[in-house]
Amino acid sequence: MNQLAMHGGTPVRSTPFLSAMDPAGRTLGEAEAAALAEVIASGRLGATGGTQVPAFEREFADYYAVPHAVACTSGTAALHLAVGALDPAPGDEIITTPITDFGTVIPILAHNAVPVFADVDPRTGLLDPAAVAALVTERTKAIIAVHLAGAPAPIAELAEIARKHDLMLIEDCAQAYLTELPDGRLAGTAGHVGCFSLQQYKHITCGDGGMAITSDQELATRMRLFADKGWPRHTGERTHLSLGMNYRMTELQAAVARVQLGKLAGVVASRRENARRLADALTGLPGVHPPTGIDRHAVWLFPVVLDPAIAGGTNAEWAGALEAEGIPVSAGYLSRPVYGYPVLAERNLYGGSGFPLTSPPASRDRHYPDGLCPNAEELIRRTLLVVHWNEAYTESDVDDIAAAFRKVHAALTATVGTPSGV
Ligand SMILES: Cc1ncc(COP(=O)(O)O)c(C=O)c1O
């Protein structure tokens, strides 16, 4: 019973957990199918001249109580709308976090700006405002904060840095639907632009899709132009005012996304309720730190930070043991900080030129050595463990996860000679 499954014991769990790749692990149903059928019957699948995309934009803006929402094709595209609206010059700098999806970084590089990575809080993996402040230079134009796993990044502190240095603050909310900031505002509404993803694994989905929200009319206009080739269609003139992409969401995506938006509150509520149950069960397990403030968390993932010396092992050792027990976890969330990916570390950029990291246009030749952000590296290599999460989990699923944590804790701490339950 107590022998770990990886050592031949009986696993805590023998049936798989639902994931976003299972029909029952998604909230897609007949209403989405009917909405799709309606679009097909209309004969208008593209956004230009359609009704679904403008309706989705209006409904999303209302949901977040902001005046403007611009739909696009992905979370990466939504971030690119924000960067495109900012329009940095080649070599300008944008500060962001090394623990995120690469979609946070692509728009910076695509716009020929230089990503600058600030270290994170070792207990949360969220940007450390002091580290951000120390990296601001005369070339800095923006900060992209990521609400990692659905936890609120320290937006008030970052907004103060942005205000002081006249920077744009972009909130990456791809993992953070309905995340609440300490002042009660929703993540995505406190910076200049909030960016969301509707990709398959997100809280709500239309396969792929994105949304950028803002309270700034000028930014909204620029983002709308950027999403549509710089073409001011409302004027009726075929002309192109500024650089843009074709990031138009289709009517098919919007039709599905509108129905999904109606389910968002239930999805987040269910994720929170189950997360509270697991956090309660893990609280007091020595060396194991579940997330706090779950009432404000979107729980895209359930992140646990380990103290390996007390918990009996590193994140990789814990992940191996928990996976053998049938629990869906990953060590570190990423295999390395984003600056360690070959695209940046080996400068696989623009024909091998290294542009825009080279000097000029950058103010200096930018390299991203190992050790650049020690807290982020420690989280990824040793301390951060993420439990994959889903709104369809039952109490019994959560109890299995908790039982596996207790079992692994007892076994690993016994190995290092630390009595469990201390
Ligand atoms: C934090 C974060 N930023 C950006 C993205 C990019 O979103 P998408 O995959 O929709 O382009 C994702 C999603 O994968 C994400 O999790």
Tab-separated table of C-alpha atoms and ligand atoms in Angstrom:
chain	number	residue	atom	x	y	z
A	1	MET	CA	0.000	0.000	0.000
A	2	ASN	CA	2.754	2.433	0.935
A	3	GLN	CA	5.261	1.222	-1.626
A	4	LEU	CA	5.612	3.701	-4.445
A	5	ALA	CA	4.203	2.585	-7.788
A	6	MET	CA	7.539	3.395	-9.418
A	7	HIS	CA	9.058	0.750	-7.131
A	8	GLY	CA	6.417	-1.861	-7.939
A	9	GLY	CA	3.660	-0.782	-5.519
A	10	THR	CA	0.006	-0.334	-6.440
A	11	PRO	CA	-0.658	3.071	-7.982
A	12	VAL	CA	-3.105	5.338	-6.170
A	13	ARG	CA	-4.928	5.807	-9.432
A	14	SER	CA	-5.331	3.469	-12.386
A	15	THR	CA	-7.820	5.355	-14.569
A	16	PRO	CA	-6.708	8.434	-16.527
A	17	PHE	CA	-7.772	11.937	-15.538
A	18	LEU	CA	-9.792	13.969	-18.015
A	19	SER	CA	-7.856	16.568	-19.994
A	20	ALA	CA	-8.654	19.348	-22.444
A	21	MET	CA	-8.154	16.794	-25.229
A	22	ASP	CA	-11.138	14.689	-24.062
A	23	PRO	CA	-14.681	15.669	-25.096
A	24	ALA	CA	-15.729	15.307	-21.444
A	25	GLY	CA	-12.803	17.480	-20.407
A	26	ARG	CA	-14.175	20.362	-22.449
A	27	THR	CA	-17.441	22.273	-22.187
A	28	LEU	CA	-18.150	22.059	-25.927
A	29	GLY	CA	-21.630	20.835	-26.782
A	30	GLU	CA	-24.779	21.218	-28.828
A	31	ALA	CA	-24.972	24.985	-28.458
A	32	GLU	CA	-21.545	25.389	-30.081
A	33	ALA	CA	-22.551	22.963	-32.854
A	34	ALA	CA	-25.765	24.907	-33.493
A	35	ALA	CA	-23.886	28.205	-33.590
A	36	LEU	CA	-21.444	26.760	-36.112
A	37	ALA	CA	-24.256	25.409	-38.267
A	38	GLU	CA	-25.852	28.854	-38.304
A	39	VAL	CA	-22.646	30.468	-39.567
A	40	ILE	CA	-22.258	27.882	-42.296
A	41	ALA	CA	-25.854	28.380	-43.360
A	42	SER	CA	-25.205	32.140	-43.576
A	43	GLY	CA	-22.536	31.546	-46.202
A	44	ARG	CA	-20.266	34.071	-44.454
A	45	LEU	CA	-17.330	32.442	-42.777
A	46	GLY	CA	-14.916	35.370	-42.793
A	47	ALA	CA	-14.960	38.262	-40.352
A	48	THR	CA	-15.193	40.935	-43.043
A	49	GLY	CA	-18.861	41.799	-43.244
A	50	GLY	CA	-19.770	39.137	-40.703
A	51	THR	CA	-21.777	39.462	-37.491
A	52	GLN	CA	-20.280	36.887	-35.099
A	53	VAL	CA	-16.863	38.506	-34.650
A	54	PRO	CA	-18.239	41.987	-33.821
A	55	ALA	CA	-20.768	40.389	-31.458
A	56	PHE	CA	-18.038	38.381	-29.714
A	57	GLU	CA	-15.904	41.506	-29.367
A	58	ARG	CA	-18.822	43.433	-27.848
A	59	GLU	CA	-19.730	40.606	-25.474
A	60	PHE	CA	-16.132	40.097	-24.366
A	61	ALA	CA	-15.669	43.828	-23.768
A	62	ASP	CA	-18.900	43.918	-21.738
A	63	TYR	CA	-17.839	40.844	-19.775
A	64	TYR	CA	-14.639	42.604	-18.756
A	65	ALA	CA	-16.372	45.978	-18.442
A	66	VAL	CA	-13.945	47.674	-20.845
A	67	PRO	CA	-14.854	49.734	-23.899
A	68	HIS	CA	-12.772	47.875	-26.498
A	69	ALA	CA	-12.027	44.274	-27.444
A	70	VAL	CA	-10.253	43.238	-30.661
A	71	ALA	CA	-10.551	39.609	-31.743
A	72	CYS	CA	-7.720	37.819	-33.521
A	73	THR	CA	-6.372	34.384	-34.357
A	74	SER	CA	-4.424	33.395	-31.227
A	75	GLY	CA	-3.033	34.531	-27.895
A	76	THR	CA	0.274	35.151	-29.648
A	77	ALA	CA	-1.538	37.330	-32.178
A	78	ALA	CA	-3.299	39.226	-29.360
A	79	LEU	CA	0.097	40.030	-27.825
A	80	HIS	CA	1.346	41.028	-31.269
A	81	LEU	CA	-1.595	43.425	-31.603
A	82	ALA	CA	-0.454	45.115	-28.391
A	83	VAL	CA	3.193	45.275	-29.486
A	84	GLY	CA	2.166	46.344	-32.991
A	85	ALA	CA	0.042	49.155	-31.551
A	86	LEU	CA	3.048	50.271	-29.510
A	87	ASP	CA	5.181	50.124	-32.686
A	88	PRO	CA	8.649	49.956	-31.116
A	89	ALA	CA	11.685	50.841	-33.215
A	90	PRO	CA	14.150	48.036	-34.057
A	91	GLY	CA	16.330	47.383	-31.027
A	92	ASP	CA	13.894	48.850	-28.510
A	93	GLU	CA	13.518	46.676	-25.420
A	94	ILE	CA	10.525	44.937	-23.887
A	95	ILE	CA	10.890	43.396	-20.432
A	96	THR	CA	9.143	40.124	-19.713
A	97	THR	CA	9.390	36.879	-17.756
A	98	PRO	CA	11.472	33.797	-18.579
A	99	ILE	CA	8.684	31.469	-17.406
A	100	THR	CA	5.944	31.640	-20.013
A	101	ASP	CA	4.764	30.209	-23.293
A	102	PHE	CA	7.002	31.352	-26.156
A	103	GLY	CA	3.955	33.142	-27.563
A	104	THR	CA	4.757	35.941	-25.108
A	105	VAL	CA	8.161	36.476	-26.729
A	106	ILE	CA	7.406	35.934	-30.431
A	107	PRO	CA	5.654	39.310	-30.920
A	108	ILE	CA	8.676	41.124	-29.469
A	109	LEU	CA	11.035	39.421	-31.910
A	110	ALA	CA	8.569	39.692	-34.794
A	111	HIS	CA	8.512	43.424	-34.232
A	112	ASN	CA	12.332	43.547	-34.208
A	113	ALA	CA	12.444	44.519	-30.556
A	114	VAL	CA	14.717	42.910	-27.961
A	115	PRO	CA	13.245	40.706	-25.226
A	116	VAL	CA	14.810	41.447	-21.835
A	117	PHE	CA	14.162	38.843	-19.149
A	118	ALA	CA	13.608	39.827	-15.534
A	119	ASP	CA	13.775	37.271	-12.754
A	120	VAL	CA	10.734	36.008	-10.878
A	121	ASP	CA	9.601	35.507	-7.311
A	122	PRO	CA	10.964	32.102	-6.194
A	123	ARG	CA	7.681	31.170	-4.494
A	124	THR	CA	5.249	32.125	-7.279
A	125	GLY	CA	7.151	32.257	-10.556
A	126	LEU	CA	5.608	35.689	-11.168
A	127	LEU	CA	7.694	38.674	-12.321
A	128	ASP	CA	9.644	40.346	-9.523
A	129	PRO	CA	8.981	44.110	-9.806
A	130	ALA	CA	12.403	44.984	-8.349
A	131	ALA	CA	14.102	42.880	-11.033
A	132	VAL	CA	12.003	44.610	-13.696
A	133	ALA	CA	12.829	48.089	-12.368
A	134	ALA	CA	16.561	47.289	-12.426
A	135	LEU	CA	16.408	46.453	-16.150
A	136	VAL	CA	14.690	49.619	-17.397
A	137	THR	CA	16.903	51.575	-19.835
A	138	GLU	CA	16.294	54.441	-22.234
A	139	ARG	CA	15.447	51.795	-24.868
A	140	THR	CA	12.731	50.129	-22.766
A	141	LYS	CA	9.266	50.599	-24.242
A	142	ALA	CA	7.047	48.046	-22.528
A	143	ILE	CA	6.612	45.377	-19.882
A	144	ILE	CA	4.716	42.178	-20.626
A	145	ALA	CA	3.515	40.636	-17.352
A	146	VAL	CA	2.272	37.057	-17.396
A	147	HIS	CA	-0.386	35.851	-14.965
A	148	LEU	CA	1.302	32.452	-14.773
A	149	ALA	CA	-0.948	29.431	-14.289
A	150	GLY	CA	-3.781	31.861	-13.502
A	151	ALA	CA	-2.175	33.602	-10.495
A	152	PRO	CA	-2.246	37.408	-10.423
A	153	ALA	CA	1.116	38.991	-11.329
A	154	PRO	CA	2.059	42.050	-9.209
A	155	ILE	CA	0.362	44.475	-11.566
A	156	ALA	CA	0.098	47.440	-9.169
A	157	GLU	CA	3.880	47.484	-8.685
A	158	LEU	CA	4.554	46.945	-12.386
A	159	ALA	CA	2.061	49.673	-13.311
A	160	GLU	CA	3.947	52.064	-11.060
A	161	ILE	CA	7.226	51.254	-12.867
A	162	ALA	CA	5.471	51.678	-16.212
A	163	ARG	CA	4.000	55.011	-15.154
A	164	LYS	CA	7.326	56.303	-13.879
A	165	HIS	CA	9.174	55.451	-17.112
A	166	ASP	CA	6.300	56.009	-19.544
A	167	LEU	CA	6.148	52.342	-20.615
A	168	MET	CA	3.278	50.316	-21.975
A	169	LEU	CA	2.087	47.588	-19.598
A	170	ILE	CA	0.737	44.543	-21.406
A	171	GLU	CA	-0.975	41.811	-19.388
A	172	ASP	CA	-0.658	38.296	-20.802
A	173	CYS	CA	-3.872	36.664	-19.557
A	174	ALA	CA	-3.664	33.566	-21.765
A	175	GLN	CA	-3.776	31.402	-18.624
A	176	ALA	CA	-5.762	33.822	-16.513
A	177	TYR	CA	-9.437	34.214	-17.313
A	178	LEU	CA	-11.238	35.937	-14.420
A	179	THR	CA	-8.068	36.169	-12.347
A	180	GLU	CA	-8.604	38.889	-9.754
A	181	LEU	CA	-5.980	41.424	-8.740
A	182	PRO	CA	-5.646	42.372	-5.057
A	183	ASP	CA	-7.637	45.584	-5.671
A	184	GLY	CA	-10.546	43.553	-7.035
A	185	ARG	CA	-10.037	44.411	-10.702
A	186	LEU	CA	-9.864	41.611	-13.243
A	187	ALA	CA	-6.463	40.754	-14.683
A	188	GLY	CA	-6.333	42.247	-18.151
A	189	THR	CA	-8.046	45.492	-17.190
A	190	ALA	CA	-5.299	47.141	-15.133
A	191	GLY	CA	-2.540	47.476	-17.755
A	192	HIS	CA	-2.842	49.226	-21.111
A	193	VAL	CA	-3.808	46.025	-22.938
A	194	GLY	CA	-4.928	42.586	-21.716
A	195	CYS	CA	-4.350	39.619	-24.039
A	196	PHE	CA	-6.269	36.337	-23.974
A	197	SER	CA	-5.977	33.002	-25.780
A	198	LEU	CA	-8.766	30.688	-26.940
A	199	GLN	CA	-6.402	27.856	-27.817
A	200	GLN	CA	-7.462	24.249	-27.190
A	201	TYR	CA	-6.031	24.007	-23.663
A	202	LYS	CA	-7.383	27.287	-22.339
A	203	HIS	CA	-10.408	27.809	-20.037
A	204	ILE	CA	-12.592	28.486	-23.055
A	205	THR	CA	-11.701	27.590	-26.613
A	206	CYS	CA	-12.571	27.842	-30.272
A	207	GLY	CA	-9.572	25.702	-31.266
A	208	ASP	CA	-7.341	28.734	-31.675
A	209	GLY	CA	-8.199	32.366	-31.175
A	210	GLY	CA	-7.272	35.467	-29.239
A	211	MET	CA	-8.633	38.698	-27.814
A	212	ALA	CA	-6.957	41.974	-26.849
A	213	ILE	CA	-8.845	44.340	-24.546
A	214	THR	CA	-8.156	47.959	-23.687
A	215	SER	CA	-9.754	51.092	-22.300
A	216	ASP	CA	-7.688	53.263	-24.636
A	217	GLN	CA	-9.493	54.276	-27.830
A	218	GLU	CA	-6.257	55.079	-29.694
A	219	LEU	CA	-4.711	51.707	-28.839
A	220	ALA	CA	-7.909	49.933	-29.863
A	221	THR	CA	-7.845	51.661	-33.249
A	222	ARG	CA	-4.200	50.778	-33.788
A	223	MET	CA	-4.735	47.151	-32.743
A	224	ARG	CA	-7.728	46.854	-35.070
A	225	LEU	CA	-5.639	48.174	-37.950
A	226	PHE	CA	-2.775	45.837	-37.038
A	227	ALA	CA	-5.107	42.818	-37.100
A	228	ASP	CA	-6.278	43.680	-40.598
A	229	LYS	CA	-3.242	44.605	-42.713
A	230	GLY	CA	-3.294	48.227	-41.605
A	231	TRP	CA	-6.457	48.640	-43.686
A	232	PRO	CA	-8.973	51.228	-42.412
A	233	ARG	CA	-11.991	49.438	-43.834
A	234	HIS	CA	-14.501	51.696	-42.141
A	235	THR	CA	-13.419	54.518	-44.489
A	236	GLY	CA	-14.388	52.490	-47.541
A	237	GLU	CA	-10.993	53.227	-49.105
A	238	ARG	CA	-8.618	50.456	-50.155
A	239	THR	CA	-5.460	51.779	-48.522
A	240	HIS	CA	-2.931	50.655	-45.913
A	241	LEU	CA	-1.965	53.103	-43.217
A	242	SER	CA	0.560	51.141	-41.182
A	243	LEU	CA	2.242	47.753	-40.941
A	244	GLY	CA	-0.192	45.023	-40.020
A	245	MET	CA	-0.876	41.322	-40.323
A	246	ASN	CA	-3.900	39.321	-41.273
A	247	TYR	CA	-4.879	38.193	-37.771
A	248	ARG	CA	-8.636	38.212	-38.436
A	249	MET	CA	-10.688	35.756	-36.404
A	250	THR	CA	-13.235	33.865	-38.520
A	251	GLU	CA	-16.993	33.833	-37.987
A	252	LEU	CA	-16.722	30.109	-37.207
A	253	GLN	CA	-14.289	30.728	-34.360
A	254	ALA	CA	-16.329	33.631	-32.993
A	255	ALA	CA	-19.592	31.663	-33.071
A	256	VAL	CA	-18.060	28.926	-30.927
A	257	ALA	CA	-16.235	31.396	-28.678
A	258	ARG	CA	-19.454	33.336	-27.927
A	259	VAL	CA	-21.087	30.210	-26.556
A	260	GLN	CA	-17.936	29.339	-24.643
A	261	LEU	CA	-17.833	32.789	-23.048
A	262	GLY	CA	-21.215	32.037	-21.487
A	263	LYS	CA	-19.638	29.037	-19.759
A	264	LEU	CA	-16.530	30.789	-18.499
A	265	ALA	CA	-17.736	31.690	-15.001
A	266	GLY	CA	-18.771	28.072	-14.360
A	267	VAL	CA	-15.435	26.754	-15.628
A	268	VAL	CA	-13.440	29.046	-13.348
A	269	ALA	CA	-15.720	28.400	-10.352
A	270	SER	CA	-15.320	24.662	-10.710
A	271	ARG	CA	-11.541	24.903	-11.102
A	272	ARG	CA	-11.355	27.067	-7.986
A	273	GLU	CA	-13.572	24.819	-5.905
A	274	ASN	CA	-11.478	21.748	-6.646
A	275	ALA	CA	-8.246	23.687	-6.197
A	276	ARG	CA	-9.374	24.819	-2.735
A	277	ARG	CA	-9.999	21.190	-1.844
A	278	LEU	CA	-6.518	20.147	-2.944
A	279	ALA	CA	-4.807	23.164	-1.358
A	280	ASP	CA	-6.522	22.370	1.937
A	281	ALA	CA	-5.412	18.758	1.708
A	282	LEU	CA	-1.785	19.698	0.982
A	283	THR	CA	-1.507	22.472	3.530
A	284	GLY	CA	0.762	21.346	6.326
A	285	LEU	CA	2.657	18.796	4.235
A	286	PRO	CA	6.244	19.829	5.063
A	287	GLY	CA	8.180	21.275	2.128
A	288	VAL	CA	5.117	21.306	-0.155
A	289	HIS	CA	3.627	24.732	-0.903
A	290	PRO	CA	0.301	24.823	-2.739
A	291	PRO	CA	-0.893	28.115	-4.256
A	292	THR	CA	-2.518	30.680	-1.982
A	293	GLY	CA	-5.402	33.050	-2.753
A	294	ILE	CA	-7.279	30.514	-4.812
A	295	ASP	CA	-10.450	32.640	-4.786
A	296	ARG	CA	-8.599	35.052	-7.098
A	297	HIS	CA	-6.722	32.399	-9.100
A	298	ALA	CA	-7.885	31.058	-12.464
A	299	VAL	CA	-6.190	27.692	-11.774
A	300	TRP	CA	-5.199	26.972	-15.342
A	301	LEU	CA	-2.609	24.761	-13.688
A	302	PHE	CA	-2.305	23.925	-10.000
A	303	PRO	CA	1.276	25.009	-9.214
A	304	VAL	CA	3.086	23.558	-6.220
A	305	VAL	CA	6.464	24.858	-5.058
A	306	LEU	CA	8.631	22.309	-3.274
A	307	ASP	CA	11.407	22.780	-0.814
A	308	PRO	CA	13.390	19.724	-1.999
A	309	ALA	CA	15.440	19.389	1.197
A	310	ILE	CA	12.255	19.055	3.256
A	311	ALA	CA	9.927	17.432	0.710
A	312	GLY	CA	12.392	14.607	0.079
A	313	GLY	CA	13.182	15.328	-3.559
A	314	THR	CA	13.282	17.737	-6.451
A	315	ASN	CA	10.401	18.488	-8.773
A	316	ALA	CA	11.678	15.870	-11.260
A	317	GLU	CA	11.851	13.195	-8.548
A	318	TRP	CA	8.395	14.129	-7.308
A	319	ALA	CA	6.981	14.213	-10.841
A	320	GLY	CA	8.372	10.759	-11.611
A	321	ALA	CA	6.838	9.326	-8.455
A	322	LEU	CA	3.463	11.055	-8.903
A	323	GLU	CA	3.196	10.102	-12.572
A	324	ALA	CA	3.764	6.468	-11.624
A	325	GLU	CA	0.892	6.876	-9.142
A	326	GLY	CA	-1.314	7.926	-12.093
A	327	ILE	CA	-1.325	11.674	-11.374
A	328	PRO	CA	-0.976	14.162	-14.288
A	329	VAL	CA	1.924	16.424	-13.310
A	330	SER	CA	4.954	18.048	-14.908
A	331	ALA	CA	8.193	19.192	-13.321
A	332	GLY	CA	9.010	22.846	-13.869
A	333	TYR	CA	6.203	23.657	-16.362
A	334	LEU	CA	8.974	24.342	-18.929
A	335	SER	CA	12.093	22.289	-19.671
A	336	ARG	CA	14.161	25.488	-19.482
A	337	PRO	CA	13.597	29.221	-19.195
A	338	VAL	CA	12.417	30.641	-22.504
A	339	TYR	CA	15.775	32.365	-23.053
A	340	GLY	CA	17.373	28.899	-23.123
A	341	TYR	CA	15.435	27.823	-26.226
A	342	PRO	CA	17.620	27.503	-29.357
A	343	VAL	CA	15.762	30.330	-31.077
A	344	LEU	CA	17.315	32.763	-28.573
A	345	ALA	CA	20.327	30.893	-27.176
A	346	GLU	CA	21.590	30.028	-30.676
A	347	ARG	CA	20.068	33.140	-32.246
A	348	ASN	CA	18.056	31.264	-34.849
A	349	LEU	CA	16.685	34.558	-36.058
A	350	TYR	CA	16.367	36.242	-39.432
A	351	GLY	CA	18.693	34.143	-41.550
A	352	GLY	CA	21.097	33.495	-38.698
A	353	SER	CA	21.893	37.222	-38.525
A	354	GLY	CA	20.958	37.354	-34.851
A	355	PHE	CA	18.884	40.441	-35.629
A	356	PRO	CA	17.465	42.188	-33.593
A	357	LEU	CA	19.681	41.060	-30.691
A	358	THR	CA	22.802	42.407	-32.338
A	359	SER	CA	24.226	45.852	-31.949
A	360	PRO	CA	22.975	47.944	-33.720
A	361	PRO	CA	19.947	48.120	-33.727
A	362	ALA	CA	20.155	46.928	-30.107
A	363	SER	CA	22.016	49.129	-27.669
A	364	ARG	CA	24.350	46.205	-27.015
A	365	ASP	CA	24.977	42.669	-28.248
A	366	ARG	CA	22.369	40.729	-26.292
A	367	HIS	CA	23.086	37.215	-25.037
A	368	TYR	CA	21.038	35.100	-22.652
A	369	PRO	CA	23.528	33.026	-20.640
A	370	ASP	CA	22.663	30.265	-18.225
A	371	GLY	CA	22.240	31.850	-14.790
A	372	LEU	CA	20.568	34.988	-16.177
A	373	CYS	CA	17.496	34.551	-13.951
A	374	PRO	CA	18.492	32.259	-11.048
A	375	ASN	CA	15.080	32.123	-9.387
A	376	ALA	CA	13.403	31.096	-12.628
A	377	GLU	CA	16.058	28.466	-13.264
A	378	GLU	CA	15.689	27.063	-9.736
A	379	LEU	CA	11.902	26.845	-10.148
A	380	ILE	CA	12.201	25.035	-13.467
A	381	ARG	CA	15.050	22.719	-12.488
A	382	ARG	CA	14.242	21.911	-8.881
A	383	THR	CA	11.202	23.387	-7.190
A	384	LEU	CA	8.154	23.972	-9.409
A	385	LEU	CA	5.727	21.110	-9.919
A	386	VAL	CA	2.472	21.652	-11.802
A	387	VAL	CA	-0.600	19.489	-11.487
A	388	HIS	CA	-2.596	19.554	-14.714
A	389	TRP	CA	-6.038	20.868	-13.987
A	390	ASN	CA	-9.506	20.570	-15.468
A	391	GLU	CA	-12.957	21.897	-14.620
A	392	ALA	CA	-14.411	18.392	-14.936
A	393	TYR	CA	-12.360	16.975	-12.063
A	394	THR	CA	-14.525	15.473	-9.336
A	395	GLU	CA	-13.953	15.546	-5.582
A	396	SER	CA	-12.838	11.959	-5.853
A	397	ASP	CA	-10.240	12.946	-8.495
A	398	VAL	CA	-8.912	15.613	-6.168
A	399	ASP	CA	-8.824	13.159	-3.272
A	400	ASP	CA	-6.746	10.771	-5.398
A	401	ILE	CA	-4.278	13.567	-6.161
A	402	ALA	CA	-4.053	14.446	-2.456
A	403	ALA	CA	-3.590	10.778	-1.501
A	404	ALA	CA	-0.777	10.434	-4.037
A	405	PHE	CA	0.941	13.542	-2.691
A	406	ARG	CA	0.769	12.154	0.864
A	407	LYS	CA	2.055	8.759	-0.274
A	408	VAL	CA	4.965	10.220	-2.251
A	409	HIS	CA	5.791	12.609	0.577
A	410	ALA	CA	5.920	9.805	3.118
A	411	ALA	CA	8.105	7.645	0.878
A	412	LEU	CA	10.522	10.349	-0.256
A	413	THR	CA	10.967	11.887	3.174
A	414	ALA	CA	11.510	8.423	4.666
A	415	THR	CA	14.301	7.889	2.093
A	416	VAL	CA	16.150	10.991	3.241
A	417	GLY	CA	15.495	10.130	6.863
A	418	THR	CA	13.090	12.975	7.548
A	419	PRO	CA	10.021	11.803	9.442
A	420	SER	CA	6.844	12.648	7.555
A	421	GLY	CA	4.226	14.805	9.191
A	422	VAL	CA	6.814	16.965	10.904
B	1	LIG	C1	1.133	32.615	-20.994
B	1	LIG	C2	0.841	32.402	-22.442
B	1	LIG	N1	1.103	33.394	-23.304
B	1	LIG	C3	0.840	33.278	-24.606
B	1	LIG	C4	0.284	32.134	-25.132
B	1	LIG	C5	0.056	32.047	-26.588
B	1	LIG	O1	-1.266	31.741	-26.903
B	1	LIG	P1	-1.606	30.961	-28.251
B	1	LIG	O2	-1.130	29.556	-28.085
B	1	LIG	O3	-3.085	31.075	-28.356
B	1	LIG	O4	-0.902	31.676	-29.356
B	1	LIG	C6	-0.033	31.073	-24.274
B	1	LIG	C7	-0.679	29.837	-24.751
B	1	LIG	O5	-0.203	28.874	-25.146
B	1	LIG	C8	0.269	31.206	-22.895
B	1	LIG	O6	0.013	30.213	-22.044
